[in-house]
């Protein structure tokens, strides 16, 4: 039987999903200091990243707890797939615990051991603002969304580094900054770091990436 | 009897538990990180599996302070529950010499009854030979429990319980903690 999550869990997941989508639609915007050659490079990366239809990757997550000066490390498998007018994302944590979160269009499904929780993002007006940003991310208009984020961009040889700072107070409450590293080998994200207002951070390292390989829609079904 | 209770989390550095929380029909899961700073001084962090921070807490000599709390969790009743449960979990402020002790009819465990506030006491059940804490509960009367904490151990690791259940009887709240393997927390 599906179990409905309380509101505060929904908020957390929505923010997380927003970040995920930000990650998938590579926000290769330059800041105001980005000159013409820089912008051309940005546009080139943007075009390349738009051609990514699927990703299969291992991931390692490092959570730094500033208050305790501790780290919690977990790992698993990440899947991404473009399906007609929606994006599908699956995170499967395999170590040191089992946990699955799937985002399939407007639906979020979480599986913890045998318990499955389902959440329809459109069911809550409270999160309209965040959802609007999510939709903009899905259709790519986030790339010009300077209203919600300010961007900084740096070319580092084989990598592109992107820093996003939320502009809206509702996001600022939770997130101070999002940092990304995009590999020039596959134009997919290889590192995503989310820095919270509390000083904690969550860093995701993506390895063994397979771009545009076979990722089935059935892999996003959770029972 | 052992000179002093083998209190949970008394000789650990940092441990992480998988959390499963059932409140009526709602379900939440996450991770609870517990770090011992010094004697009767612990820090806690509750995060989601995806790494999102829900709160930090510090407990020193029975006094709990919660901070960096996620906005929608920032409610007095929620914070009070977590403060009281985690204070009891690590037996913070527990002092045998200030408690009355009792025996059981059918086994040899010792029960310490420590008055907490008016009409409420904390009961701590201890194995007299090993000093291991088996169970903690709070009640208005010895048998009228409103919260109970059970500790389960493996391989004689008495300061690092493998399983913990926290059961509330006045609300339909049950929290289950399962120790995650070492090597994933530093």
Coordinates of C-alpha atoms in Angstrom, one line a residue:
Chain A
X1 CA 0.0 0.0 0.0
X2 CA 1.4 3.4 -0.9
X3 CA 2.5 5.6 2.0
X4 CA 2.1 9.3 1.7
X5 CA 5.1 11.4 2.8
X6 CA 4.6 14.3 5.2
X7 CA 5.0 17.8 3.8
X8 CA 8.5 18.4 5.1
X9 CA 9.7 15.3 3.3
X10 CA 8.1 16.5 0.1
X11 CA 9.9 19.8 0.3
X12 CA 13.2 18.0 0.8
X13 CA 12.6 15.8 -2.1
X14 CA 11.5 18.6 -4.4
X15 CA 14.6 20.6 -3.7
X16 CA 16.7 17.5 -4.3
X17 CA 14.8 16.8 -7.6
X18 CA 15.4 20.4 -8.6
X19 CA 19.0 19.9 -8.1
X20 CA 19.0 16.7 -10.0
X21 CA 17.4 18.3 -13.0
X22 CA 19.8 21.2 -12.8
X23 CA 22.5 18.6 -13.0
X24 CA 21.1 16.8 -16.0
X25 CA 20.3 19.9 -18.0
X26 CA 23.8 21.2 -17.9
X27 CA 23.6 24.9 -17.0
X28 CA 26.4 26.0 -19.1
X29 CA 25.6 29.7 -18.6
X30 CA 28.5 32.0 -18.2
X31 CA 28.5 34.9 -15.8
X32 CA 28.7 38.4 -16.9
X33 CA 32.5 38.2 -17.2
X34 CA 32.2 35.5 -19.9
X35 CA 33.5 37.0 -23.1
X36 CA 32.6 36.0 -26.7
X37 CA 35.0 33.0 -27.0
X38 CA 33.9 31.9 -23.6
X39 CA 30.2 32.1 -24.6
X40 CA 30.9 30.1 -27.8
X41 CA 32.4 27.4 -25.8
X42 CA 29.5 27.4 -23.4
X43 CA 27.1 27.1 -26.3
X44 CA 29.1 24.2 -27.7
X45 CA 28.9 22.4 -24.4
X46 CA 25.2 23.1 -24.2
X47 CA 24.6 21.6 -27.6
X48 CA 26.6 18.5 -26.7
X49 CA 24.8 18.0 -23.4
X50 CA 21.4 18.3 -25.1
X51 CA 22.3 15.2 -27.1
X52 CA 22.5 13.1 -24.0
X53 CA 19.5 10.9 -24.0
X54 CA 20.5 8.4 -21.3
X55 CA 23.2 8.0 -18.6
X56 CA 24.1 4.9 -16.7
X57 CA 26.7 5.6 -14.0
X58 CA 28.1 4.6 -10.6
X59 CA 27.9 7.2 -8.0
X60 CA 29.6 7.9 -4.7
X61 CA 28.0 10.3 -2.2
X62 CA 30.0 12.1 0.5
X63 CA 28.0 14.0 3.1
X64 CA 30.1 16.3 5.2
X65 CA 28.6 17.2 8.5
X66 CA 30.3 20.4 9.6
X67 CA 28.7 20.4 13.1
X68 CA 30.2 17.0 13.9
X69 CA 33.3 17.2 11.7
X70 CA 32.2 13.8 10.2
X71 CA 31.5 12.3 6.8
X72 CA 28.9 9.8 5.7
X73 CA 29.8 7.9 2.5
X74 CA 27.3 5.9 0.4
X75 CA 27.3 4.6 -3.1
X76 CA 25.1 3.1 -5.8
X77 CA 23.9 3.3 -9.4
X78 CA 22.5 6.3 -11.2
X79 CA 20.2 6.2 -14.3
X80 CA 18.9 8.9 -16.5
X81 CA 16.6 8.7 -19.5
X82 CA 14.8 11.2 -21.7
X83 CA 11.3 9.8 -22.5
X84 CA 9.3 11.8 -25.0
X85 CA 8.3 14.9 -22.9
X86 CA 9.6 13.9 -19.6
X87 CA 12.8 13.0 -17.8
X88 CA 13.3 9.8 -15.8
X89 CA 15.9 9.6 -13.0
X90 CA 16.7 6.6 -10.8
X91 CA 19.1 6.6 -7.8
X92 CA 19.7 3.2 -6.3
X93 CA 21.8 3.3 -3.1
X94 CA 23.4 -0.1 -2.6
X95 CA 26.0 0.6 0.2
X96 CA 25.9 0.8 3.1
X97 CA 22.1 0.7 2.9
X98 CA 19.5 -0.1 0.2
X99 CA 17.3 2.8 -0.9
X100 CA 15.8 3.8 -4.3
X101 CA 14.4 7.1 -5.4
X102 CA 12.8 7.4 -8.9
X103 CA 11.6 10.6 -10.5
X104 CA 9.4 9.9 -13.5
X105 CA 7.9 13.1 -14.8
X106 CA 5.7 14.5 -12.0
X107 CA 5.9 11.4 -10.0
X108 CA 8.4 10.5 -7.3
X109 CA 8.7 7.0 -5.9
X110 CA 10.9 6.1 -2.9
X111 CA 11.6 2.5 -1.8
X112 CA 13.2 1.8 1.6
X113 CA 13.5 -1.9 2.1
X114 CA 10.0 -3.1 1.2
X115 CA 8.2 0.2 1.9
X116 CA 7.2 2.1 -1.2
X117 CA 6.3 5.8 -0.9
X118 CA 4.7 7.7 -3.8
X119 CA 4.4 11.4 -4.2
X120 CA 2.7 13.4 -6.9
X121 CA 4.5 16.7 -7.2
X122 CA 1.4 18.5 -8.5
X123 CA -0.6 17.7 -5.4
X124 CA 0.8 20.5 -3.3
X125 CA 0.3 24.2 -4.0
X126 CA 2.9 25.0 -1.3
X127 CA 5.7 23.9 -3.7
X128 CA 4.4 25.6 -6.8
X129 CA 7.4 27.9 -7.0
X130 CA 9.8 25.1 -6.8
X131 CA 7.8 23.0 -9.3
X132 CA 7.8 25.9 -11.7
X133 CA 11.6 26.0 -11.6
X134 CA 11.5 22.2 -12.1
X135 CA 9.4 22.5 -15.3
X136 CA 11.7 25.2 -16.6
X137 CA 14.5 22.8 -16.0
X138 CA 12.8 20.0 -17.9
X139 CA 12.1 22.1 -21.0
X140 CA 15.5 23.7 -20.9
X141 CA 14.5 27.3 -20.2
X142 CA 16.4 27.1 -17.0
X143 CA 19.4 27.8 -19.1
X144 CA 18.3 31.4 -19.2
X145 CA 16.9 31.5 -15.7
X146 CA 19.0 34.3 -14.2
X147 CA 16.0 35.2 -12.1
X148 CA 16.6 32.2 -9.9
X149 CA 20.3 31.6 -10.1
X150 CA 23.5 33.4 -10.8
X151 CA 26.1 31.4 -12.6
X152 CA 29.9 31.4 -12.7
X153 CA 31.9 29.4 -15.2
X154 CA 35.5 28.3 -15.5
X155 CA 37.3 26.4 -18.2
X156 CA 39.8 24.0 -16.5
X157 CA 41.4 22.0 -19.3
X158 CA 39.5 18.7 -19.6
X159 CA 36.7 20.0 -17.4
X160 CA 34.2 22.8 -17.1
X161 CA 33.4 24.1 -13.7
X162 CA 30.0 25.7 -13.0
X163 CA 28.9 27.4 -9.8
X164 CA 25.2 28.2 -9.2
X165 CA 24.0 30.5 -6.5
X166 CA 20.3 30.6 -5.8
X167 CA 18.7 34.0 -5.9
X168 CA 15.4 33.3 -4.4
X169 CA 15.0 33.4 -0.6
X170 CA 13.0 30.1 -0.6
X171 CA 16.0 28.2 -2.0
X172 CA 18.6 30.3 -0.2
X173 CA 17.2 29.0 3.1
X174 CA 18.5 25.5 2.2
X175 CA 21.2 26.0 -0.4
X176 CA 24.1 28.4 -0.4
X177 CA 25.7 27.1 -3.6
X178 CA 25.8 24.3 -6.1
X179 CA 29.1 23.4 -7.8
X180 CA 29.4 21.2 -10.8
X181 CA 32.2 19.7 -12.8
X182 CA 31.4 18.7 -16.4
X183 CA 33.8 16.4 -18.2
X184 CA 34.8 17.4 -21.7
X185 CA 35.1 13.7 -22.6
X186 CA 31.3 13.0 -22.5
X187 CA 29.8 16.4 -21.6
X188 CA 28.1 14.9 -18.6
X189 CA 28.4 15.9 -15.0
X190 CA 31.2 14.1 -13.1
X191 CA 30.9 15.9 -9.8
X192 CA 28.0 17.7 -8.2
X193 CA 28.5 19.5 -4.8
X194 CA 25.6 21.0 -2.9
X195 CA 26.6 23.4 -0.1
X196 CA 23.9 24.0 2.4
X197 CA 23.3 27.2 4.4
X198 CA 24.4 25.3 7.5
X199 CA 27.9 24.7 6.1
X200 CA 27.3 21.1 5.4
X201 CA 27.9 19.7 1.9
X202 CA 26.9 16.7 -0.2
X203 CA 29.2 15.8 -3.0
X204 CA 28.3 13.2 -5.7
X205 CA 31.0 11.7 -7.8
X206 CA 29.9 10.0 -11.0
X207 CA 32.1 7.3 -12.5
X208 CA 31.9 4.6 -15.1
X209 CA 29.5 6.7 -17.1
X210 CA 27.8 5.1 -20.1
X211 CA 26.3 7.8 -22.2
X212 CA 23.4 7.1 -24.6
X213 CA 23.5 3.4 -24.0
X214 CA 20.5 1.1 -23.5
X215 CA 18.4 2.3 -20.6
X216 CA 15.0 0.8 -20.5
X217 CA 11.8 2.5 -19.2
X218 CA 11.2 -0.6 -17.1
X219 CA 14.2 0.3 -15.0
X220 CA 12.2 3.3 -13.6
X221 CA 9.4 1.1 -12.4
X222 CA 9.4 0.5 -8.6
X223 CA 7.3 -2.2 -7.0
Chain B
X1 CA 26.9 -6.2 40.2
X2 CA 29.1 -4.4 37.6
X3 CA 30.4 -1.1 39.1
X4 CA 29.0 1.0 36.3
X5 CA 26.4 0.5 33.6
X6 CA 27.9 -0.2 30.1
X7 CA 26.0 2.7 28.7
X8 CA 25.2 2.7 25.0
X9 CA 27.5 5.0 23.0
X10 CA 29.9 5.5 26.0
X11 CA 33.0 4.3 24.1
X12 CA 32.3 5.0 20.5
X13 CA 33.6 7.7 18.2
X14 CA 31.0 8.0 15.5
X15 CA 28.3 5.6 14.4
X16 CA 25.6 5.8 11.8
X17 CA 22.2 4.2 12.0
X18 CA 19.6 3.7 9.3
X19 CA 16.3 5.2 10.6
X20 CA 12.8 4.0 9.8
X21 CA 10.1 6.2 11.4
X22 CA 6.5 5.3 11.4
X23 CA 4.0 7.9 12.5
X24 CA 0.5 6.7 12.1
X25 CA 0.2 5.9 8.4
X26 CA 3.2 8.0 7.4
X27 CA 6.7 6.6 6.9
X28 CA 10.0 8.3 6.8
X29 CA 13.5 6.9 6.4
X30 CA 16.9 8.5 6.9
X31 CA 20.3 8.3 8.6
X32 CA 21.1 9.2 12.2
X33 CA 24.8 10.0 12.9
X34 CA 25.9 9.9 16.6
X35 CA 29.3 11.2 17.6
X36 CA 30.7 11.1 21.2
X37 CA 32.7 14.2 22.0
X38 CA 33.5 13.3 25.6
X39 CA 31.9 11.8 28.6
X40 CA 28.1 12.6 28.5
X41 CA 28.6 14.9 25.5
X42 CA 27.2 13.7 22.2
X43 CA 26.4 15.3 18.9
X44 CA 23.7 14.0 16.5
X45 CA 22.7 14.7 12.9
X46 CA 19.6 13.4 11.2
X47 CA 19.9 13.4 7.4
X48 CA 18.0 11.9 4.5
X49 CA 19.6 9.1 2.5
X50 CA 20.2 11.6 -0.3
X51 CA 22.2 13.7 2.2
X52 CA 19.8 16.5 3.0
X53 CA 20.2 17.7 6.6
X54 CA 17.1 17.6 8.8
X55 CA 18.7 18.8 12.1
X56 CA 21.8 18.9 14.3
X57 CA 21.6 18.2 18.0
X58 CA 24.0 18.4 20.9
X59 CA 23.3 16.8 24.3
X60 CA 25.5 17.5 27.3
X61 CA 24.7 16.2 30.8
X62 CA 21.1 15.6 30.0
X63 CA 20.5 19.0 28.3
X64 CA 19.7 18.9 24.6
X65 CA 19.9 21.7 22.1
X66 CA 18.7 21.4 18.5
X67 CA 20.0 23.5 15.7
X68 CA 20.2 23.9 12.0
X69 CA 16.8 22.4 11.8
X70 CA 15.0 22.1 8.5
X71 CA 12.2 24.7 8.4
X72 CA 9.3 22.4 8.2
X73 CA 10.6 20.3 11.0
X74 CA 11.0 23.4 13.2
X75 CA 8.0 22.7 15.4
X76 CA 8.1 22.5 19.2
X77 CA 6.4 19.1 19.5
X78 CA 8.7 17.6 16.9
X79 CA 11.8 19.0 18.5
X80 CA 10.7 18.1 22.0
X81 CA 10.2 14.5 20.9
X82 CA 13.6 14.2 19.3
X83 CA 15.3 15.9 22.2
X84 CA 13.8 13.6 24.8
X85 CA 14.2 10.4 22.8
X86 CA 17.8 11.0 22.0
X87 CA 18.7 12.2 25.5
X88 CA 17.2 8.9 26.8
X89 CA 18.9 6.9 24.0
X90 CA 22.4 7.8 25.1
X91 CA 21.4 7.9 28.8
X92 CA 22.6 11.5 29.1
X93 CA 22.4 12.8 32.6
X94 CA 21.8 9.2 34.0
X95 CA 23.4 8.9 37.4
X96 CA 22.8 5.6 39.2
X97 CA 23.5 7.2 42.6
X98 CA 20.5 9.5 42.2
X99 CA 18.1 6.7 41.4
X100 CA 16.2 4.1 43.4
X101 CA 17.0 0.5 42.4
X102 CA 14.6 -2.4 42.2
X103 CA 14.8 -6.1 41.4
X104 CA 12.6 -8.2 39.2
X105 CA 10.6 -11.3 40.4
X106 CA 11.5 -13.5 37.4
X107 CA 15.0 -12.5 36.5
X108 CA 18.1 -10.9 37.9
X109 CA 18.1 -7.5 36.1
X110 CA 18.3 -4.3 38.1
X111 CA 15.8 -1.5 37.5
X112 CA 16.8 2.1 38.3
X113 CA 14.0 4.5 38.7
X114 CA 15.2 8.1 38.3
X115 CA 12.6 10.9 38.9
X116 CA 12.7 13.3 36.0
X117 CA 10.0 15.8 36.7
X118 CA 6.6 15.8 38.5
X119 CA 5.0 12.4 38.3
X120 CA 7.4 11.2 35.5
X121 CA 10.4 8.9 36.0
X122 CA 12.9 7.3 33.7
X123 CA 13.4 3.6 34.2
X124 CA 16.6 1.9 33.2
X125 CA 16.9 -1.9 33.1
X126 CA 20.5 -3.2 33.5
X127 CA 22.1 -6.6 33.5
X128 CA 23.7 -6.8 36.9
X129 CA 26.6 -9.0 35.7
X130 CA 27.7 -7.2 32.6
X131 CA 26.3 -3.7 33.4
X132 CA 24.6 -3.7 29.9
X133 CA 21.7 -1.4 29.5
X134 CA 18.8 -3.5 28.0
X135 CA 15.9 -1.1 28.1
X136 CA 14.9 2.4 29.0
X137 CA 11.4 3.7 29.4
X138 CA 9.6 6.7 30.8
X139 CA 6.4 6.4 32.7
X140 CA 4.1 8.1 35.1
X141 CA 3.8 4.9 37.0
X142 CA 6.2 2.0 36.6
X143 CA 3.8 0.2 34.3
X144 CA 2.3 3.2 32.5
X145 CA 4.9 3.7 29.9
X146 CA 4.7 6.5 27.3
X147 CA 8.0 5.8 25.6
X148 CA 10.2 2.8 25.6
X149 CA 13.7 2.2 24.1
X150 CA 15.0 -1.3 23.5
X151 CA 18.6 -2.1 22.7
X152 CA 19.7 -5.1 20.7
X153 CA 23.4 -6.1 20.6
X154 CA 25.6 -8.4 18.5
X155 CA 29.1 -9.8 19.3
X156 CA 29.2 -8.3 22.8
X157 CA 29.5 -4.7 21.4
X158 CA 27.6 -3.2 24.2
X159 CA 28.5 0.4 23.6
X160 CA 27.3 0.1 20.0
X161 CA 23.8 -1.4 19.8
X162 CA 23.1 -3.1 16.5
X163 CA 19.3 -2.5 16.7
X164 CA 17.3 0.0 18.6
X165 CA 13.6 0.5 18.8
X166 CA 11.9 3.6 20.2
X167 CA 8.2 3.1 20.8
X168 CA 5.8 5.9 21.8
X169 CA 2.6 4.8 23.4
X170 CA 0.7 8.1 23.6
X171 CA 1.1 8.7 19.8
X172 CA 1.4 6.1 17.2
X173 CA 5.1 6.6 16.7
X174 CA 7.7 3.9 16.2
X175 CA 11.4 4.6 15.4
X176 CA 13.7 1.7 14.4
X177 CA 17.4 2.2 14.1
X178 CA 19.8 -0.3 12.5
X179 CA 23.5 0.1 12.8
X180 CA 25.3 0.6 9.5
X181 CA 28.7 -1.1 8.9
X182 CA 31.9 0.6 9.9
X183 CA 34.0 2.2 7.2
X184 CA 31.4 4.5 5.9
X185 CA 31.7 7.0 8.6
X186 CA 34.8 9.0 9.5

